[in-house]
Amino acid sequence: MRTAKSILLYTLLSLSALILFFPILFSFLVSFMSGSEVLSRAVIPSQLQFENYQKVFDSVPLFHYLRNSFVVSALVMLGQLVICSLAAFVFAFIPF
Amino acid sequence: MNAVNPSQVEAKIKANRLVKTESIWAKSANIRTATLYLLPSILLFSLFLFYPMLKTIYLSFFLTDAQGNAALFVGLENYLYLFQSDQFRKSTIATILFVLYTVPLGVMLALYLALLANEKLKGSGMFRTIFSSTVGMSVAASAVIWLFLFHPTVGVLNSFLGLLRIDPIPWLLDPTWALISIAITTIWMNTGFAFLILLGGLQNIDQHLYESARIDGAGYFYQLFRITIPMLSPTLFFIITITFINSFQSFGQVDILTRGGPAESTNLIVYSIYQEAFINYQFGTASAQAVLLFLIVFGLTLIQFKFGEKKVHYQ
C-alpha cells in the first residue's frame, strides 16, 4: 500500500515536472542545435554545438546587456529593501 | 500576585492625567514619525502612481494632440465613443474570456502541484525547484519560447500531437485557438508564483489536524476537502485575487505572441490601450479605456472581497 502510493506520487510528480519544465528544457536543447535540425523539428540535438553561443556574442554586446540588467536589478533590490522595510516597520510597530 | 505600592499607583494616575493634557504636537508624535518613515514611499507613489492616475483621468475627458497634450475638452464623449465602439466591445469580451480561461485553471494547476510537492518524499526538493522555476522566467523570454513551440512549421507541440494522432492545431493562426494559446502561456508563467505561495500555505497547516483525522479513519479526499482546503482558504483567496488582477493586466505575452491578431481576437484591453495611445496617438480614448479597466478591476476585486471573505477561514 505504501509503495503503491509512493509509486503513484512519483509518477505524477515526474510527469508534471516533465510537462511543466519542457519549455525551458526545450529552449536549452534548441540552443545547441543547428538551423537545419531546428527546421526538422528535432527535440534532442544530435551533437553539442556551441555555434549559436558564438554567434550571439559576436552579433550583440551581450556582456554589456547583462551588466545593464545587473545594475538595474541591484538598484531595484536595494531601493525596495530600504523603502519597503521603512514602510512595513511603520505599519507593524507604530500605531497611528 | 504583585504587591502594589500606593505611591506607585499615584504616580501612574498622575502620568495618565498628563497624557490627557498633552498638546496636539505631543499627541501627533506617532503620526509625525510615521510620515517620516513613509516619506520615501509616498514620494515615489505620488510621482509614479498618483500623478499618472490623476493625469489619466484628466486626459480621458479631452482630445489630445500627437504629443499627448490635452487639446479639446469633450466631456464624456470618449467614454460614449468607447461604449459604441465595436473594437472596445470585442476586446472587453476577449479579456473576460481570457480571465475565465486563466484564473480557475491556473489556480487549480498550482494547487495540484503544491499538493503533490507537499507530500513527504525523497527528492521532493528537486520537484519543488522545478515547479517554481517559472518564477525566474521573464515575460519576454517565456513568450518567445512559447512562440517557438506554437510555430506552425517548426513548432514541436504539433509534432507531439501528431504522435498521438491528433490533427495539428493552428495555435496562433485561428482566432479561437490564439486566445487559448495566450492563456496557456499565461497559465504557465503564473504557475511558479502561485505554486510557491500555495506550498507555503500548505506547510503552515498544523500537522496535528491530519493526525487526528487519520486516527478517526478519514480518507485522503475527506482530509483534502475538510482540512486542507478550509485551512488553505486565506492563501487561496490571496492567490485568486492576485492571478485575477494579473490576467486582466496581461500585455507582454500578447505583444510578442500575436500583437492582438488574428482578427483582433487576442486584443486584450491593456494591449488595446497601448495601441490606442502609442500607435494611433489617441491618448484621450486610451485614457478612457484605462479608467474603465481600473473601474472594472476595482469593482470585481471589491465583489471578491465581499463574497469571498465570508468563505475564508482565518485562524
XYZ file of C-alpha atoms in Angstrom:
411
model
C 0.000 0.000 0.000
C 2.749 2.414 0.961
C 4.893 1.542 -2.056
C 1.886 1.743 -4.351
C 1.184 5.220 -3.030
C 4.743 6.426 -3.485
C 4.952 4.948 -6.982
C 1.770 6.819 -7.891
C 3.119 10.024 -6.350
C 6.481 9.756 -8.101
C 4.760 9.083 -11.417
C 2.515 12.122 -11.041
C 5.428 14.282 -9.851
C 7.703 13.259 -12.721
C 5.002 13.636 -15.338
C 4.001 17.094 -14.094
C 7.622 18.142 -13.812
C 8.337 16.975 -17.362
C 5.367 18.847 -18.814
C 5.963 21.998 -16.803
C 9.703 22.081 -17.363
C 9.552 21.110 -21.020
C 9.517 24.666 -22.477
C 12.629 25.628 -20.510
C 14.371 22.335 -21.240
C 13.455 22.562 -24.902
C 14.824 26.076 -25.315
C 18.019 24.891 -23.637
C 18.263 21.965 -26.065
C 17.474 24.125 -29.092
C 20.361 26.405 -28.188
C 22.739 23.574 -29.172
C 21.049 22.770 -32.474
C 21.960 23.868 -35.968
C 19.421 25.612 -38.162
C 18.532 22.533 -40.197
C 17.948 20.479 -37.049
C 15.562 23.118 -35.742
C 13.667 23.038 -39.037
C 13.358 19.253 -38.888
C 11.518 19.615 -35.549
C 14.168 17.707 -33.613
C 13.804 17.686 -29.837
C 17.233 16.368 -28.869
C 20.297 17.822 -30.612
C 22.411 15.261 -32.485
C 25.623 16.823 -31.189
C 26.591 19.648 -28.874
C 27.244 22.715 -30.975
C 28.269 25.961 -29.370
C 27.932 27.841 -32.636
C 24.784 29.673 -31.513
C 26.536 30.946 -28.396
C 29.463 32.090 -30.502
C 27.056 33.861 -32.838
C 25.154 35.660 -30.128
C 28.313 37.030 -28.542
C 29.534 38.167 -31.969
C 26.308 39.810 -33.064
C 25.193 41.684 -29.924
C 27.157 43.137 -26.992
C 25.678 40.565 -24.612
C 28.023 41.287 -21.716
C 27.020 44.917 -21.890
C 23.322 43.954 -21.743
C 23.949 41.603 -18.843
C 25.751 44.365 -16.977
C 22.805 46.726 -17.598
C 20.378 44.129 -16.229
C 22.600 43.562 -13.237
C 22.794 47.278 -12.439
C 19.018 47.676 -12.739
C 18.205 44.661 -10.588
C 20.759 45.593 -7.933
C 19.371 49.124 -7.689
C 15.764 47.878 -7.598
C 16.611 45.387 -4.873
C 18.404 47.941 -2.704
C 15.730 50.593 -3.213
C 12.879 48.214 -2.473
C 14.590 46.824 0.611
C 15.121 50.278 2.079
C 11.792 51.863 1.152
C 9.589 48.850 1.781
C 11.146 47.931 5.106
C 10.722 51.522 6.311
C 7.030 51.436 5.343
C 6.443 47.919 6.691
C 8.088 48.802 10.009
C 5.805 51.781 10.493
C 2.643 49.809 9.708
C 3.664 46.976 12.010
C 5.031 48.787 15.055
C 3.824 52.384 15.231
C 0.100 52.856 15.865
C -1.083 55.950 14.035
C 0.338 38.452 42.517
C 2.456 41.522 42.855
C 2.048 43.711 45.857
C 1.157 47.209 44.717
C 2.859 50.177 46.280
C 0.330 53.023 46.841
C 2.811 55.711 45.832
C 3.398 53.928 42.507
C -0.305 53.888 41.821
C -0.478 57.608 42.475
C 2.405 58.243 40.098
C 0.674 56.193 37.442
C -2.569 58.139 37.819
C -0.605 61.369 37.527
C 1.132 60.121 34.413
C -2.214 59.182 32.867
C -3.593 62.602 33.606
C -0.513 64.129 31.985
C -1.186 62.168 28.794
C -4.667 63.601 28.627
C -3.483 67.197 28.869
C -0.775 66.748 26.221
C -0.666 69.265 23.410
C -1.569 68.372 19.829
C 2.120 68.467 18.985
C 2.885 65.719 21.502
C -0.217 63.728 20.577
C 0.735 63.653 16.939
C 4.211 62.302 17.704
C 3.344 58.896 16.226
C 1.831 60.368 13.094
C 4.875 62.534 12.564
C 7.251 59.589 12.970
C 5.121 57.504 10.638
C 5.088 60.224 7.985
C 8.851 60.463 8.147
C 9.222 56.714 7.630
C 6.637 56.682 4.844
C 8.005 59.770 3.095
C 10.153 57.870 0.533
C 7.290 55.601 -0.482
C 4.783 58.459 -0.538
C 7.109 60.454 -2.795
C 7.625 57.535 -5.190
C 3.929 56.675 -5.193
C 2.919 60.258 -5.882
C 5.396 60.661 -8.703
C 4.883 57.328 -10.470
C 1.364 56.289 -9.437
C -0.921 59.026 -8.154
C 0.165 61.723 -10.601
C -0.151 59.446 -13.676
C -3.527 58.192 -12.428
C -4.907 61.696 -11.987
C -3.440 62.710 -15.333
C -5.106 59.693 -16.968
C -8.491 60.618 -15.530
C -7.928 64.211 -16.671
C -6.912 63.161 -20.197
C -9.909 60.849 -20.538
C -12.097 63.978 -20.806
C -10.014 65.516 -23.622
C -8.996 65.055 -27.199
C -5.211 65.198 -27.417
C -2.602 66.183 -29.975
C 0.090 63.731 -31.126
C 2.348 64.611 -28.175
C -0.380 63.657 -25.745
C -1.225 67.172 -24.591
C -4.843 67.922 -23.874
C -6.225 69.900 -26.810
C -10.010 69.997 -26.610
C -12.354 69.322 -23.724
C -15.004 66.820 -24.811
C -16.544 65.772 -21.506
C -17.758 62.177 -21.540
C -17.547 61.806 -25.309
C -14.507 59.491 -25.141
C -16.500 57.142 -22.928
C -19.585 57.321 -25.127
C -17.390 56.596 -28.129
C -15.992 53.504 -26.388
C -19.403 52.168 -25.436
C -20.444 52.362 -29.082
C -17.115 51.088 -30.436
C -17.164 47.577 -31.809
C -13.451 47.160 -31.203
C -13.729 48.021 -27.497
C -16.651 45.637 -27.032
C -14.632 42.880 -28.716
C -11.572 43.471 -26.597
C -13.652 43.520 -23.391
C -15.206 40.171 -24.312
C -11.775 38.752 -25.205
C -10.375 39.947 -21.872
C -13.231 38.415 -19.874
C -12.859 35.106 -21.751
C -9.115 35.223 -21.168
C -9.589 35.782 -17.426
C -12.073 32.899 -17.303
C -9.541 30.648 -19.064
C -6.538 31.591 -16.939
C -7.695 32.136 -13.351
C -9.581 28.904 -12.474
C -7.267 26.616 -14.446
C -4.108 28.359 -13.279
C -5.057 28.250 -9.610
C -6.188 24.616 -9.823
C -2.980 23.592 -11.584
C -0.858 25.363 -8.960
C -2.905 23.784 -6.160
C -2.493 20.325 -7.685
C 1.268 20.813 -7.980
C 1.519 22.196 -4.441
C -0.420 19.233 -3.026
C 1.875 16.821 -4.883
C 5.067 18.564 -3.829
C 3.901 18.860 -0.228
C 3.998 15.091 0.270
C 6.993 13.984 2.301
C 9.043 12.041 -0.221
C 12.705 11.753 -1.061
C 13.663 14.214 -3.752
C 10.629 16.453 -3.307
C 13.038 19.392 -3.061
C 14.025 18.860 -6.686
C 10.383 18.787 -7.797
C 9.662 21.928 -5.788
C 12.526 23.667 -7.597
C 11.201 22.550 -10.987
C 7.610 23.562 -10.227
C 8.651 27.025 -9.072
C 11.176 27.508 -11.879
C 8.845 29.683 -13.987
C 9.150 32.437 -11.364
C 12.611 33.029 -12.776
C 11.424 33.441 -16.345
C 10.807 36.915 -17.680
C 7.597 37.577 -19.616
C 9.526 38.220 -22.823
C 11.640 35.059 -22.565
C 8.650 32.832 -21.805
C 6.617 34.336 -24.623
C 9.449 33.781 -27.108
C 9.831 30.147 -26.023
C 6.099 29.547 -26.466
C 6.110 31.412 -29.771
C 8.606 28.832 -30.916
C 6.571 25.917 -29.535
C 3.408 27.194 -31.243
C 5.160 27.888 -34.557
C 3.150 26.448 -37.491
C 6.134 24.855 -39.281
C 8.867 24.260 -36.690
C 6.719 24.128 -33.518
C 7.092 20.836 -31.677
C 3.667 20.944 -29.993
C 2.019 19.914 -33.248
C 4.536 17.132 -33.814
C 3.693 15.767 -30.333
C 0.021 15.906 -31.264
C 0.945 14.067 -34.465
C 2.462 11.285 -32.372
C -0.880 10.998 -30.579
C -2.602 11.009 -33.985
C -4.287 14.340 -33.351
C -4.556 16.806 -36.218
C -2.228 19.796 -35.967
C -3.798 22.767 -34.204
C -3.492 26.241 -35.797
C -2.283 27.638 -32.448
C -1.694 31.309 -33.159
C -3.430 31.484 -36.531
C -7.015 30.690 -35.601
C -8.949 33.376 -33.644
C -10.307 30.926 -31.043
C -7.063 28.996 -30.609
C -4.949 32.153 -30.431
C -6.689 33.267 -27.243
C -6.318 29.759 -25.808
C -2.619 29.734 -26.752
C -2.066 33.013 -24.934
C -3.998 31.657 -21.964
C -1.754 28.550 -21.891
C 1.350 30.732 -21.940
C -0.028 32.941 -19.171
C -1.027 29.992 -17.000
C 2.454 28.526 -17.433
C 4.075 31.826 -16.483
C 1.911 32.299 -13.380
C 2.178 28.729 -12.131
C 5.554 29.132 -10.439
C 4.493 32.036 -8.249
C 1.087 30.572 -7.358
C 2.752 27.237 -6.588
C 5.257 28.837 -4.214
C 2.598 30.758 -2.294
C 0.254 27.752 -2.060
C 3.083 25.449 -0.943
C 3.925 27.940 1.797
C 0.270 27.947 2.844
C 0.152 24.135 2.907
C 3.220 23.936 5.105
C 1.661 26.308 7.609
C -1.216 23.882 8.280
C -0.967 22.229 11.678
C 0.043 18.575 11.234
C -1.962 17.594 14.329
C -5.168 18.104 12.344
C -4.120 15.389 9.893
C -3.007 13.104 12.708
C -6.362 13.238 14.437
C -8.161 12.875 11.108
C -6.151 9.738 10.348
C -6.935 8.327 13.784
C -10.599 8.913 13.019
C -10.093 7.000 9.774
C -10.602 9.864 7.333
C -9.568 9.157 3.740
C -7.367 11.323 1.515
C -10.159 13.252 -0.189
C -12.089 13.742 3.051
C -8.933 15.263 4.566
C -8.393 17.357 1.423
C -11.875 18.904 1.418
C -12.445 19.133 5.181
C -8.974 20.166 6.415
C -6.619 21.225 3.636
C -8.914 23.441 1.568
C -10.538 25.249 4.533
C -7.184 25.813 6.241
C -5.677 26.978 2.950
C -8.569 29.302 2.114
C -6.820 32.596 3.069
C -3.870 31.686 0.828
C -6.198 30.518 -1.951
C -8.174 33.744 -1.697
C -4.969 35.787 -1.934
C -3.677 33.870 -4.947
C -7.044 34.018 -6.746
C -7.194 37.794 -6.291
C -3.606 38.290 -7.458
C -3.961 35.990 -10.502
C -7.226 37.681 -11.388
C -5.700 41.181 -11.385
C -2.587 39.949 -13.210
C -4.507 38.336 -16.033
C -6.589 41.476 -16.550
C -3.282 43.299 -16.976
C -1.556 40.832 -19.351
C 0.371 42.678 -22.015
C 3.822 41.300 -22.797
C 2.739 37.870 -23.984
C 0.055 39.383 -26.269
C 2.559 41.799 -27.764
C 5.097 39.074 -28.510
C 2.821 36.174 -29.491
C 0.051 37.713 -31.608
C 0.127 41.529 -31.475
C -3.620 41.418 -30.898
C -4.335 39.398 -34.034
C -5.761 37.298 -35.786
C -8.824 39.460 -36.462
C -8.412 41.332 -33.148
C -9.291 38.122 -31.297
C -6.453 38.484 -28.772
C -6.629 42.260 -28.468
C -6.849 42.263 -24.666
C -7.767 45.509 -23.013
C -4.269 46.575 -21.933
C -2.947 45.869 -25.418
C -5.815 47.874 -26.874
C -4.899 50.778 -24.566
C -1.298 50.548 -25.762
C -2.333 50.530 -29.413
C -4.754 53.409 -28.994
C -2.168 55.562 -27.209
C 1.146 54.768 -28.858
C 0.165 53.632 -32.339
C -2.973 55.686 -33.039
C -1.907 58.573 -30.753
C -5.435 58.815 -29.333
C -4.429 59.459 -25.744
C -7.934 60.592 -24.804
C -9.743 57.363 -25.689
C -6.772 55.335 -24.413
C -7.088 57.101 -21.058
C -10.825 56.484 -21.012
C -10.161 52.761 -21.590
C -7.607 52.773 -18.795
C -10.106 54.389 -16.426
C -12.750 51.815 -17.382
C -10.268 48.963 -16.877
C -9.423 50.373 -13.449
C -13.105 50.589 -12.513
C -13.788 47.030 -13.730
C -10.839 45.525 -11.844
C -11.590 47.595 -8.751
C -15.270 46.635 -8.774
C -14.642 42.935 -9.348
C -11.982 42.845 -6.627
C -14.417 44.520 -4.210
C -17.042 41.909 -5.082
C -14.491 39.160 -4.472
C -13.709 40.588 -1.066
C -17.376 40.961 -0.192
C -18.362 37.420 -1.133
C -15.054 35.609 -0.886
C -14.071 36.721 2.581
C -17.124 35.110 4.158
C -15.954 31.736 2.925
C -12.378 32.304 4.059
C -11.441 30.741 7.351
C -8.891 32.839 9.220
C -7.387 31.207 12.272
